[in-house]
C-alpha cells in the first residue's frame, strides 16, 4: 500500500478510471503534456494518450460546454478547472445545462461528468486563487458537490464521483494537497457519496467541517481534549446533497455544535446546517449553534490571509462559548 | 551583489530539483539567458537569468533539491561571493525562515520580499507525516468512510470479516457482507405434530431463524375459528373462482376544503363511479356466465379486528348525505367492536371498499368476494411532488387500487370507473 499525498491520490483515482473505463476522458488547460497546474494529471497523457487526456484552449466556458455534450452522449468526461476562482465562465453550463439535463429530458439523458477544481486559501496565492465558493454550487438542485479532506477520501470519493450518473463538482482543498500522507490502496474501492463521515467520536460538542479546515479542527479537538472537552468531528465530505441525518444524530448526543468553514459566512453551507439544526434539531441543542468562518470580504492577499483563515484558536474560543451552557 | 532565491515555478510545489546548470561561477550573464533547468515532479522548467552580472556562487549541483524560497544562485559585479560556504542545514534553516516570514506575516511585518512570493500559486505546506484514518471498531479497524458505508448498507461492522492489512475492514468487505447477509442454515422444514382432529394443512415455510439458531419452527398449531375461519374459506373460494386484475392510480386531493372526511369522500366517489360505469357495481354468476347490474350501491366496508376481517354493508349509499355516511360508519364501527353486527348486515354488498392506508401500504391487490366483481383499496395518504405551471408543488394524494373480475368487467370499464372516482375525489368538496 502506497503512502500518498492528496494530489497523488487524485492522480491515482483518475488513472484507475482511465484504465478501467474506456468512456472516461480528461480535459482542461495544461492537463495533458504538462500534467496540470498542480500535477494532478501528471503522466496520464503519456500513459493513456492525448486523445483521452486532452489539452484544451484557455476557455472555461468551452471546456464545460464540451463536457456537458460528451456526458450526455455516453462519455464520462472529467474537466479540470485550474482554480475555483476561474470556474465562473463554467457556471452557466453547469447550472443551466449539466444540473438540469436529467430533469429537462425527464430522465432520458443524464450528465455523468465531473468538474475538478482546486479551492481554498492559505497558500499566499495571488487574487482569484484562494476562493471557497462551494455554497454557490450547493444551492443548485441537480448538482452534487463533494470536497474530500484527506488522501484516502480524495481517492474513494473521486472514484464515486466519476462513476456517478449525475454531474459532480469535485472540490480539492489545495492547501492540503501536500500536507500529509496516508496509506491508500489503488484497488478501485469507492467511498459513499451523500454521507458525512464521523471522524472522531465525542460527547460534549460536535465540530462540523469539510475540506482543508479538517486540519485546524483536529488541532482544536486535540487541544480541547487536554482540557477534558470531548469533541466529535464530522467531515461533511458531500456538501450537496447534505447528509443532515448524521449531523442531527451527533448533535442529539452532544447538544452543541460548532461549524467550521473557510468560506465567507453569509449564505454559506454553515448557514444551511445551522438553519437545519434550528428547524429540525432545536430541542437537542443546549447552546446556540456557533460558526467559525472566513469573513464577508474579498479573500485578502498573503499579508492579511492569516487574519482571514479560521484557526484552531478561533475554533476553541467558540467551543468554550458553547460549553458555558451545561 | 544579489542572491536569487528559487521562486515557485508555477506548480505550487515546495521544492524543485536541479537538472542542469547552463551557467558556471565566473560567467558574465545577461538577463533572460538560460540559467538552469529545474525539475518539479517530473516537469522540467527552464529558469532564465533574472539579473545581469557575474555568477558568484551556485547553491547546488545537479540532483540537489532546492526548497522554494531558498537561495539558488548569487550574482555580483565582480564575481566574488559574499556568502560563506553554506551547509545544507543552514540552507534549510534559511528556507524555513523565508517560509515562516511568509506564514507569520502580520500587519506590522515588512512585506515579504518579492522574490520569495510564489509567482502563480504561492506556497503550500508539505510534509511526510503519515496520517491514520482507521479507528478501532469492535476490535477491528475501519475508516470513517467505511463505517459510513456500513451505515448506508445497514451492515453491522462487528459481523464483517476484515480482509485488509492488520485487520482493517475495507469497503469491499462491507459490500460483501451487505450482499450476503448471514444466511439461515437451510434445513428441511420439520412439521410440528398436528392435532388429530385438524385438517392436514400444508407445512408453512418456517420463518428464517437467527443465524446462530438451528432452523426449527417454534410455536404451537392453532385451529382457526370463527371469523378468521370464514375469512380463510371465503378467500380460498375467491382465489379459486375469479379472474382478478388490478389497476392502480392516485387521486390528487390537494383541492379539498378543510373538514373533508376521507371515508365519506371515498364512498361518494364510488357512487359517482358506479353511475359512470355500472358494470363494476354488479354480481357475476360463473356457473351460468350471467351478470346482474345492480341499480343501487351497497358498499361492503372491510373492517380489521383482532378476530379477523369483518365486512359490514352500508346500504343505498347513493341516497346518503355526507352526515348520514359518517353516522352509518360510526354505527358499523361500534357494532364490529361489540361483535353485535347482525349477520344480514354482512352480506349482499354490491362493491367492496378496503381503507387499509390507515396503517401503511400504498397499493394492493385486494381480493374480490364473489359474486361481487370489484373492490377498491385505498392506501396511505402521502405528499407527492406534482408539476404545475411554473414549478412544482407537493400535493396530498390517495393511492387507489381497483381489482375487478375480468370475467365480468373489461379493462376499459374498470379504467373509466377509476377515472370517475379520481375526478370526484379531485373536487374541493
XYZ file of C-alpha atoms in Angstrom:
755
model
C 0.000 0.000 0.000
C 1.449 3.342 -1.029
C 1.766 6.333 1.278
C 0.475 9.172 -0.852
C -0.467 12.833 -0.624
C -3.901 14.068 -1.597
C -2.800 15.183 -5.037
C -1.207 11.769 -5.632
C -4.458 10.136 -4.561
C -6.357 12.230 -7.113
C -3.937 11.125 -9.836
C -4.329 7.508 -8.726
C -8.114 7.681 -8.943
C -8.029 9.354 -12.367
C -5.580 6.762 -13.696
C -7.651 3.917 -12.261
C -10.785 5.043 -14.067
C -8.973 5.833 -17.334
C -7.569 2.315 -17.209
C -10.856 0.589 -16.423
C -13.470 2.605 -18.280
C -12.909 3.458 -21.918
C -15.596 6.166 -21.726
C -13.570 8.252 -19.275
C -11.685 11.227 -20.701
C -9.946 14.147 -19.038
C -9.910 17.634 -20.449
C -8.671 21.008 -19.352
C -5.933 23.581 -19.650
C -2.465 22.041 -19.390
C -3.815 18.734 -18.095
C -2.087 16.762 -20.840
C 1.558 17.206 -21.685
C 2.227 19.476 -18.725
C 0.383 17.271 -16.221
C -1.777 20.003 -14.720
C -1.029 23.115 -12.734
C -0.856 21.041 -9.532
C 0.448 17.899 -11.267
C -2.817 16.092 -10.617
C -2.827 14.656 -14.127
C 0.906 14.060 -14.226
C 1.876 11.239 -16.592
C -1.705 10.462 -17.644
C -1.411 11.847 -21.186
C 1.767 9.845 -21.635
C 0.096 6.659 -20.375
C -3.347 6.962 -21.941
C -2.717 9.172 -24.958
C -3.571 12.743 -25.812
C -6.977 11.789 -27.193
C -8.068 10.755 -23.696
C -6.206 13.379 -21.673
C -6.984 16.405 -23.749
C -5.243 19.765 -23.599
C -7.845 22.425 -24.333
C -7.572 26.120 -25.085
C -7.767 28.525 -22.158
C -11.576 28.770 -22.329
C -13.541 27.538 -19.337
C -16.988 28.035 -20.856
C -15.957 25.876 -23.772
C -14.467 23.192 -21.527
C -17.681 22.981 -19.524
C -19.891 23.002 -22.610
C -17.802 20.306 -24.227
C -18.041 18.288 -21.034
C -21.844 18.531 -20.945
C -22.054 17.463 -24.575
C -19.751 14.497 -24.066
C -21.530 13.402 -20.896
C -24.998 13.451 -22.415
C -23.785 11.381 -25.341
C -22.384 8.483 -23.360
C -18.898 9.535 -22.321
C -17.653 10.242 -18.808
C -15.640 13.442 -19.051
C -13.617 14.834 -16.168
C -12.839 18.510 -16.639
C -10.281 20.405 -14.625
C -10.823 23.997 -13.665
C -7.344 25.168 -12.732
C -8.657 27.150 -9.772
C -12.107 27.665 -8.364
C -11.594 31.386 -8.960
C -11.707 30.709 -12.693
C -14.745 28.456 -12.678
C -17.330 31.170 -13.205
C -17.309 31.067 -17.012
C -18.300 27.409 -16.486
C -21.145 28.388 -14.183
C -23.697 28.897 -16.925
C -23.038 25.464 -18.430
C -23.080 23.779 -15.012
C -26.217 25.487 -13.719
C -28.293 25.812 -16.886
C -27.372 22.509 -18.506
C -25.363 19.949 -16.525
C -27.562 20.192 -13.435
C -30.802 20.184 -15.413
C -30.361 17.590 -18.141
C -31.932 14.751 -16.207
C -34.934 16.930 -15.393
C -35.105 18.521 -18.824
C -35.240 15.167 -20.597
C -37.419 13.544 -17.914
C -34.622 11.093 -17.167
C -33.883 10.157 -20.777
C -30.399 11.673 -20.578
C -28.116 12.038 -17.619
C -24.969 14.045 -17.311
C -22.227 11.846 -15.791
C -19.477 14.432 -15.626
C -17.002 15.572 -13.025
C -15.528 19.039 -12.798
C -12.466 19.119 -10.560
C -11.421 22.404 -9.053
C -8.689 23.148 -6.513
C -10.159 25.575 -3.991
C -9.424 27.434 -0.787
C -6.731 29.704 0.531
C -3.874 29.755 2.975
C -1.114 29.346 0.409
C -0.236 33.019 -0.135
C -1.595 32.966 -3.659
C -2.470 35.904 -5.885
C -6.006 37.196 -6.397
C -8.631 34.701 -7.684
C -6.591 31.742 -6.432
C -7.975 31.301 -2.911
C -11.773 31.287 -3.107
C -14.106 28.897 -1.335
C -17.440 29.424 -3.073
C -18.879 25.941 -2.635
C -22.178 27.364 -1.358
C -22.900 28.918 -4.766
C -22.903 25.447 -6.249
C -24.505 23.694 -3.283
C -27.514 25.939 -3.890
C -28.109 24.393 -7.310
C -30.518 21.438 -7.431
C -29.318 18.618 -9.639
C -25.659 19.152 -8.927
C -23.585 17.170 -6.475
C -20.770 18.981 -4.660
C -18.020 16.992 -2.963
C -14.925 18.077 -1.030
C -12.508 15.486 0.354
C -10.398 16.182 3.429
C -7.700 13.513 3.198
C -5.811 11.433 0.606
C -7.886 8.288 1.085
C -11.098 10.253 0.886
C -9.940 12.066 -2.243
C -9.305 8.691 -3.881
C -12.519 6.982 -2.791
C -14.839 9.931 -3.346
C -13.350 10.845 -6.722
C -13.928 7.285 -7.944
C -17.537 7.513 -6.773
C -17.916 10.922 -8.426
C -16.630 9.655 -11.773
C -18.932 6.621 -11.654
C -21.970 8.647 -10.600
C -24.545 9.190 -13.367
C -25.096 12.835 -12.410
C -22.801 15.861 -12.522
C -20.368 16.238 -9.648
C -18.330 19.293 -8.761
C -15.272 17.842 -7.043
C -13.539 20.490 -4.957
C -9.972 19.742 -3.953
C -8.657 21.717 -0.961
C -5.267 22.657 -2.410
C -3.810 23.845 0.876
C -3.684 20.208 2.000
C -2.622 18.728 -1.354
C 0.792 18.009 0.147
C 0.062 18.475 3.836
C 0.427 14.857 4.830
C 0.349 11.314 3.507
C -1.929 8.389 4.013
C -1.787 4.752 3.038
C -4.097 4.390 0.076
C -4.517 1.190 -1.844
C -5.186 1.618 -5.556
C -7.906 -1.004 -5.535
C -10.752 0.900 -7.154
C -12.803 0.923 -3.955
C -15.114 3.919 -3.925
C -16.393 5.717 -0.850
C -20.064 6.522 -0.363
C -21.301 9.875 -1.608
C -24.030 11.869 0.142
C -22.824 10.884 3.591
C -20.971 12.634 6.364
C -18.114 10.768 7.984
C -17.760 10.764 11.758
C -14.000 11.071 12.118
C -13.840 11.148 15.871
C -16.471 10.284 18.394
C -17.103 12.650 21.262
C -19.740 13.546 23.802
C -19.543 17.295 24.522
C -19.602 19.176 21.240
C -19.988 18.396 17.547
C -17.458 20.039 15.234
C -18.689 20.029 11.641
C -16.269 20.841 8.847
C -15.045 19.795 5.400
C -12.017 20.142 3.139
C -8.830 21.779 4.382
C -10.385 23.040 7.630
C -10.220 19.481 8.924
C -6.591 20.267 9.872
C -7.452 23.134 12.246
C -10.492 21.261 13.524
C -8.396 18.271 14.555
C -5.826 20.576 16.178
C -8.613 22.260 18.130
C -10.157 18.949 19.154
C -6.782 17.655 20.338
C -6.237 20.749 22.454
C -9.781 20.648 23.833
C -9.254 17.016 24.796
C -6.441 18.115 27.122
C -8.998 20.339 28.869
C -11.389 17.440 29.224
C -13.716 18.524 26.421
C -14.656 15.634 24.180
C -15.327 16.828 20.631
C -16.985 14.779 17.933
C -15.605 15.591 14.480
C -17.769 15.290 11.392
C -16.355 15.540 7.893
C -19.240 16.630 5.691
C -17.464 15.289 2.562
C -20.531 15.656 0.314
C -21.570 19.290 0.573
C -24.654 18.806 -1.571
C -26.857 16.895 -1.107
C -26.196 17.314 2.584
C -26.443 14.406 4.999
C -28.124 16.231 7.874
C -29.155 12.948 9.494
C -25.617 12.223 10.665
C -25.218 15.780 11.969
C -28.558 15.647 13.809
C -27.641 12.276 15.266
C -24.391 13.695 16.594
C -25.936 16.900 17.979
C -28.639 14.834 19.632
C -25.793 13.204 21.539
C -23.596 16.246 22.261
C -26.180 19.045 22.443
C -23.744 21.551 20.966
C -22.474 22.316 17.508
C -19.700 24.466 16.044
C -19.411 24.634 12.261
C -16.028 25.462 10.779
C -15.581 26.693 7.232
C -13.046 28.701 5.284
C -15.716 30.345 3.132
C -17.316 33.671 3.883
C -20.171 33.462 6.369
C -23.162 34.989 4.584
C -25.448 32.464 2.820
C -22.903 29.696 3.183
C -23.081 25.966 3.854
C -22.728 26.693 7.574
C -25.857 28.854 7.302
C -27.778 25.887 5.904
C -26.504 23.486 8.562
C -27.311 25.958 11.351
C -30.778 26.641 9.933
C -31.439 22.942 9.647
C -30.382 22.396 13.258
C -32.700 25.214 14.350
C -35.545 23.799 12.302
C -35.250 20.088 12.979
C -32.941 19.812 15.969
C -33.775 22.723 18.252
C -34.748 20.548 21.183
C -31.422 18.709 21.027
C -29.456 21.935 21.456
C -28.111 23.105 24.796
C -26.377 26.146 23.329
C -26.559 28.307 20.218
C -25.014 26.874 17.082
C -21.711 28.694 16.567
C -19.829 29.244 13.329
C -16.137 29.789 12.736
C -15.810 31.126 9.211
C -13.949 33.411 6.874
C -15.214 36.971 6.681
C -17.691 38.543 4.290
C -14.903 40.219 2.408
C -12.873 39.515 -0.683
C -10.243 36.926 0.230
C -7.218 39.028 1.171
C -3.734 38.657 -0.265
C -0.944 36.983 1.658
C -0.264 39.735 4.152
C -3.744 39.570 5.667
C -4.519 35.988 4.768
C -3.671 34.623 8.176
C -6.179 37.019 9.707
C -8.881 35.675 7.394
C -8.343 31.953 7.753
C -10.062 30.252 10.687
C -7.538 28.945 13.212
C -7.614 26.292 15.905
C -7.721 29.078 18.492
C -10.817 30.613 16.936
C -12.499 27.197 16.983
C -11.525 26.664 20.617
C -12.960 30.084 21.550
C -16.345 29.192 20.093
C -16.314 25.749 21.706
C -15.657 27.355 25.085
C -18.631 29.632 24.488
C -20.997 26.754 23.812
C -19.541 24.798 26.737
C -20.507 27.589 29.133
C -24.055 26.301 28.835
C -24.096 22.935 30.506
C 25.692 41.512 -5.023
C 22.314 39.746 -5.062
C 21.123 36.313 -4.134
C 18.396 34.904 -6.345
C 16.076 32.598 -4.455
C 14.169 29.790 -6.097
C 10.698 31.088 -6.960
C 7.718 28.848 -7.027
C 7.759 27.555 -10.547
C 4.071 27.689 -11.128
C 3.072 24.365 -9.684
C 2.721 25.301 -6.067
C 5.268 22.693 -5.056
C 7.525 23.068 -2.066
C 10.797 22.400 -3.865
C 12.481 21.633 -7.177
C 15.471 19.583 -8.282
C 18.400 20.993 -10.225
C 18.701 19.144 -13.543
C 21.416 21.131 -15.254
C 23.199 24.428 -14.839
C 23.613 26.424 -18.045
C 25.943 28.931 -16.349
C 29.075 28.492 -14.230
C 30.742 30.519 -11.490
C 32.622 33.393 -13.110
C 30.343 33.605 -16.159
C 29.177 37.055 -17.118
C 25.459 36.717 -17.792
C 22.691 38.731 -19.434
C 19.078 38.966 -18.334
C 16.900 36.174 -19.735
C 19.694 33.914 -20.963
C 19.122 30.277 -19.952
C 20.407 29.775 -16.404
C 19.257 26.449 -15.002
C 16.826 23.610 -15.721
C 14.782 22.638 -12.670
C 12.533 19.620 -12.322
C 9.371 19.769 -10.273
C 7.537 16.488 -10.109
C 8.990 15.499 -13.479
C 8.091 18.724 -15.274
C 11.313 20.392 -16.326
C 11.210 24.175 -16.176
C 13.940 26.402 -17.570
C 14.702 29.330 -15.306
C 16.258 32.334 -17.082
C 18.851 34.686 -15.622
C 16.946 37.278 -13.569
C 19.597 39.973 -13.398
C 22.726 40.860 -15.364
C 26.082 40.346 -13.626
C 28.738 37.790 -12.862
C 27.859 34.408 -11.330
C 29.466 34.356 -7.876
C 28.046 31.157 -6.422
C 25.803 28.221 -7.275
C 23.806 26.892 -4.308
C 23.518 23.340 -5.562
C 24.676 20.717 -8.041
C 22.547 18.715 -10.498
C 20.490 16.304 -8.419
C 20.236 18.631 -5.419
C 16.751 19.564 -4.229
C 16.283 23.267 -3.533
C 13.366 24.428 -1.399
C 11.168 27.126 -2.865
C 12.380 30.405 -1.415
C 15.892 29.084 -0.695
C 18.969 30.633 -2.373
C 19.689 29.251 -5.829
C 22.381 31.450 -7.307
C 24.361 34.525 -6.340
C 25.421 37.311 -8.674
C 27.925 40.046 -8.062
C 29.541 42.780 -10.032
C 32.990 41.171 -9.834
C 32.181 37.506 -9.386
C 33.092 37.177 -5.717
C 30.660 35.647 -3.317
C 29.764 37.426 -0.139
C 28.177 34.325 1.298
C 30.069 31.803 3.341
C 30.034 28.166 2.378
C 26.567 27.037 3.350
C 25.828 23.638 4.747
C 22.558 22.013 3.686
C 21.193 22.512 7.194
C 21.938 26.233 7.017
C 20.202 26.404 3.681
C 17.233 24.624 5.093
C 17.130 26.949 8.089
C 17.232 29.908 5.769
C 14.438 28.471 3.682
C 12.421 27.836 6.821
C 12.960 31.434 7.802
C 11.630 32.616 4.470
C 8.609 30.367 4.804
C 7.998 31.497 8.369
C 8.229 35.092 7.250
C 5.507 34.327 4.788
C 3.382 32.375 7.212
C 3.663 34.810 10.093
C 3.199 37.937 8.028
C 1.132 40.239 10.208
C 0.077 43.816 9.784
C 3.263 45.087 11.367
C 5.629 42.890 9.423
C 7.582 44.129 6.496
C 6.005 42.720 3.400
C 7.871 39.620 2.347
C 10.470 40.150 -0.323
C 9.178 39.970 -3.865
C 11.422 37.089 -4.852
C 10.032 34.911 -2.089
C 6.451 35.178 -3.227
C 5.048 32.418 -5.351
C 4.772 33.515 -8.936
C 1.481 31.764 -9.584
C 0.029 29.836 -6.698
C 2.082 30.729 -3.678
C 3.389 28.406 -1.062
C 1.837 25.183 0.086
C 2.530 23.387 3.287
C 4.006 19.954 2.700
C 5.075 17.151 4.960
C 5.766 13.470 5.013
C 3.579 12.936 8.061
C 1.518 9.814 7.548
C -1.975 10.103 8.961
C -4.033 7.162 10.006
C -7.742 7.402 9.440
C -8.508 3.963 10.787
C -10.382 3.641 14.029
C -10.983 0.609 16.133
C -14.491 -0.699 15.894
C -15.228 -3.702 17.988
C -11.639 -4.847 17.830
C -11.495 -4.208 14.079
C -10.236 -1.161 12.275
C -12.440 0.746 9.868
C -12.097 4.150 8.266
C -14.958 6.586 8.919
C -15.938 6.373 5.279
C -16.152 2.617 5.578
C -18.261 2.999 8.706
C -20.481 5.417 6.811
C -20.823 2.864 4.034
C -21.755 0.192 6.568
C -24.382 2.529 7.974
C -25.746 3.168 4.486
C -25.926 -0.534 3.685
C -27.228 -1.366 7.180
C -24.330 -3.699 7.887
C -23.166 -4.348 11.427
C -19.392 -3.878 11.319
C -18.947 -6.274 14.187
C -20.069 -9.087 11.887
C -17.908 -8.085 8.911
C -14.889 -10.160 8.004
C -11.901 -7.829 7.643
C -9.587 -8.616 4.730
C -7.407 -5.510 4.901
C -3.883 -5.479 6.243
C -3.787 -5.650 10.012
C -7.486 -6.410 10.419
C -8.661 -3.322 8.543
C -12.201 -3.517 7.177
C -12.265 -2.500 3.532
C -15.260 -1.125 1.614
C -15.454 -4.367 -0.345
C -15.785 -6.298 2.924
C -18.808 -4.211 3.823
C -20.335 -4.598 0.361
C -19.758 -8.335 0.534
C -21.462 -8.502 3.913
C -24.371 -6.470 2.563
C -24.714 -8.716 -0.469
C -24.544 -11.868 1.629
C -26.432 -11.290 4.828
C -25.787 -14.113 7.223
C -27.931 -16.776 5.593
C -30.182 -19.020 7.566
C -28.834 -22.511 7.536
C -31.005 -24.319 5.019
C -32.789 -27.172 6.706
C -35.686 -29.402 5.807
C -38.792 -27.932 7.376
C -39.959 -30.125 10.155
C -43.701 -30.056 10.518
C -44.814 -29.910 14.066
C -47.344 -32.529 15.093
C -50.845 -31.557 14.075
C -53.803 -32.241 16.297
C -55.566 -35.331 15.025
C -58.858 -33.535 14.568
C -57.344 -30.808 12.488
C -57.311 -30.960 8.713
C -53.916 -31.663 7.289
C -52.530 -28.299 6.435
C -49.578 -27.614 4.191
C -46.456 -27.080 6.207
C -45.742 -23.379 6.267
C -42.267 -22.233 5.429
C -40.540 -21.678 8.740
C -39.508 -18.124 9.493
C -35.794 -17.521 8.935
C -34.175 -18.240 12.284
C -31.307 -16.207 13.692
C -28.003 -17.123 12.101
C -26.817 -18.847 15.219
C -30.036 -20.699 15.980
C -30.916 -24.040 14.461
C -33.666 -23.896 11.835
C -36.613 -25.043 13.892
C -40.061 -23.512 13.698
C -41.420 -22.755 17.123
C -44.920 -22.213 18.437
C -47.973 -24.453 18.526
C -50.510 -25.068 15.805
C -53.751 -23.219 16.466
C -57.053 -24.154 14.995
C -58.509 -21.018 13.379
C -62.106 -20.374 14.358
C -64.982 -18.011 13.843
C -64.496 -15.019 11.589
C -60.898 -15.989 10.882
C -62.115 -19.364 9.614
C -64.765 -17.637 7.486
C -62.106 -15.337 6.054
C -59.909 -18.285 5.112
C -62.750 -20.086 3.328
C -64.072 -17.028 1.531
C -60.589 -16.106 0.332
C -59.813 -19.639 -0.868
C -63.097 -19.665 -2.742
C -62.400 -16.248 -4.289
C -58.919 -17.276 -5.327
C -60.208 -20.457 -6.927
C -63.072 -18.930 -8.867
C -62.452 -15.398 -10.057
C -60.056 -13.782 -12.528
C -58.711 -10.775 -10.657
C -56.995 -7.915 -12.448
C -55.800 -4.824 -10.612
C -55.246 -1.287 -11.828
C -53.758 1.439 -9.660
C -53.662 5.207 -9.719
C -53.510 8.209 -7.423
C -56.240 10.694 -6.610
C -54.972 14.230 -6.052
C -56.859 15.701 -3.077
C -54.893 18.951 -2.939
C -58.079 20.948 -3.549
C -60.005 19.545 -0.585
C -61.520 22.121 1.698
C -60.923 21.645 5.422
C -63.140 19.162 7.207
C -63.488 16.625 4.407
C -63.993 13.067 5.641
C -61.800 10.608 3.774
C -64.079 7.578 4.094
C -67.103 9.697 3.219
C -65.416 11.061 0.128
C -64.271 7.601 -0.950
C -67.839 6.289 -0.614
C -69.220 9.227 -2.576
C -66.647 8.692 -5.332
C -67.633 5.026 -5.536
C -71.274 6.058 -6.016
C -70.250 8.509 -8.761
C -68.061 5.884 -10.446
C -70.802 3.252 -10.267
C -73.115 5.677 -12.072
C -70.442 6.249 -14.726
C -69.594 2.556 -15.157
C -72.442 0.371 -13.805
C -70.643 -2.814 -14.893
C -68.486 -2.682 -11.769
C -71.444 -2.409 -9.404
C -72.705 -5.856 -10.289
C -72.783 -9.553 -9.449
C -71.476 -12.333 -11.651
C -72.506 -15.981 -11.781
C -69.612 -18.031 -13.096
C -71.702 -21.179 -13.488
C -74.317 -19.589 -15.740
C -71.979 -16.928 -17.103
C -74.552 -14.295 -16.241
C -74.139 -10.867 -14.761
C -76.546 -8.657 -12.884
C -76.064 -4.895 -12.926
C -77.368 -3.526 -9.660
C -79.135 -0.191 -9.528
C -78.242 0.819 -6.006
C -74.842 0.968 -4.355
C -74.371 -1.211 -1.270
C -70.800 -0.914 -0.149
C -69.126 -3.667 1.861
C -66.646 -1.960 4.128
C -63.691 -4.078 5.222
C -63.003 -3.672 8.929
C -59.934 -5.207 10.538
C -60.207 -6.707 14.001
C -58.116 -8.964 16.162
C -60.501 -11.766 15.319
C -60.204 -11.321 11.620
C -61.890 -9.487 8.813
C -65.477 -8.234 9.002
C -67.295 -6.785 6.010
C -70.453 -4.975 7.115
C -72.595 -3.331 4.451
C -73.601 0.287 4.072
C -76.826 0.174 2.086
C -78.066 2.593 -0.589
C -75.062 4.837 -0.428
C -76.298 6.778 -3.473
C -79.028 8.332 -1.307
C -76.972 9.136 1.801
C -75.776 12.620 2.743
C -72.189 13.030 3.999
C -73.526 13.328 7.543
C -75.552 10.128 7.177
C -72.490 8.306 5.820
C -70.496 9.405 8.857
C -73.328 8.261 11.152
C -73.520 4.878 9.412
C -69.755 4.470 9.725
C -69.907 5.132 13.464
C -72.669 2.565 13.867
C -70.723 -0.016 11.848
C -67.548 0.563 13.855
C -69.284 0.235 17.226
C -71.177 -2.873 16.120
C -67.979 -4.524 14.921
C -66.239 -3.585 18.152
C -69.025 -5.053 20.283
C -69.488 -8.031 17.950
C -73.184 -7.087 17.715
C -73.389 -6.803 13.967
C -76.346 -8.720 12.555
C -75.451 -11.439 10.013
C -77.730 -9.934 7.313
C -75.703 -6.732 7.511
C -72.625 -8.644 6.387
C -73.803 -9.873 3.011
C -75.239 -8.821 -0.314
C -72.993 -5.849 -0.878
C -72.503 -4.810 -4.477
C -68.980 -3.415 -4.256
C -66.262 -3.501 -1.608
C -64.049 -0.828 -0.044
C -60.881 -1.505 1.943
C -59.234 1.507 3.528
C -56.022 -0.205 4.602
C -53.960 3.006 4.334
C -54.655 3.954 7.931
C -51.770 1.635 8.806
C -49.312 1.517 5.925
C -49.025 0.496 2.326
C -49.505 2.332 -0.910
C -51.043 -0.029 -3.446
C -52.503 -3.509 -3.075
C -54.130 -6.309 -4.999
C -57.291 -6.670 -2.931
C -59.390 -9.808 -3.273
C -62.939 -9.732 -4.589
C -65.583 -11.708 -2.765
C -67.906 -13.400 -5.254
C -70.474 -12.654 -6.522
C -69.103 -9.073 -6.483
C -66.974 -8.063 -9.444
C -64.914 -5.245 -7.946
C -63.136 -3.996 -4.848
C -61.405 -0.696 -4.200
C -58.482 -0.394 -1.783
C -57.232 2.982 -0.595
C -53.638 3.163 0.609
C -51.791 5.558 2.877
C -52.120 9.240 2.083
C -48.862 10.824 1.014
C -47.437 14.011 -0.370
C -46.480 13.726 -3.985
C -44.466 16.260 -5.992
C -46.713 17.468 -8.810
C -45.521 19.573 -11.740
C -47.661 22.667 -12.147
C -47.374 25.706 -14.358
C -44.225 27.476 -13.287
C -42.823 24.875 -10.941
C -43.547 22.044 -8.574
C -45.987 21.621 -5.698
C -46.419 18.953 -3.061
C -49.982 17.647 -3.179
C -51.764 15.207 -0.885
C -52.724 12.123 -2.803
C -54.638 8.915 -2.075
C -53.290 5.818 -3.802
C -56.131 3.693 -5.178
C -56.102 0.076 -6.283
C -59.082 -1.368 -8.124
C -59.342 -5.121 -8.542
C -62.030 -6.251 -10.980
C -63.165 -9.671 -12.126
C -62.079 -9.809 -15.719
C -64.734 -12.392 -16.486
C -67.361 -9.736 -15.980
C -65.638 -6.410 -16.495
C -63.493 -5.109 -19.344
C -60.265 -3.196 -18.746
C -61.823 -0.109 -20.315
C -64.810 -0.213 -17.982
C -62.519 -0.590 -14.974
C -60.248 2.252 -16.058
C -63.209 4.560 -16.683
C -64.631 3.614 -13.281
C -61.333 4.524 -11.615
C -61.111 7.753 -13.625
C -64.591 8.744 -12.466
C -63.613 8.058 -8.849
C -60.461 10.150 -9.188
C -62.334 13.003 -10.862
C -64.808 13.108 -7.993
C -62.021 12.922 -5.396
C -60.290 15.858 -7.131
C -63.252 18.088 -6.238
C -62.744 20.541 -3.400
C -65.846 19.403 -1.522
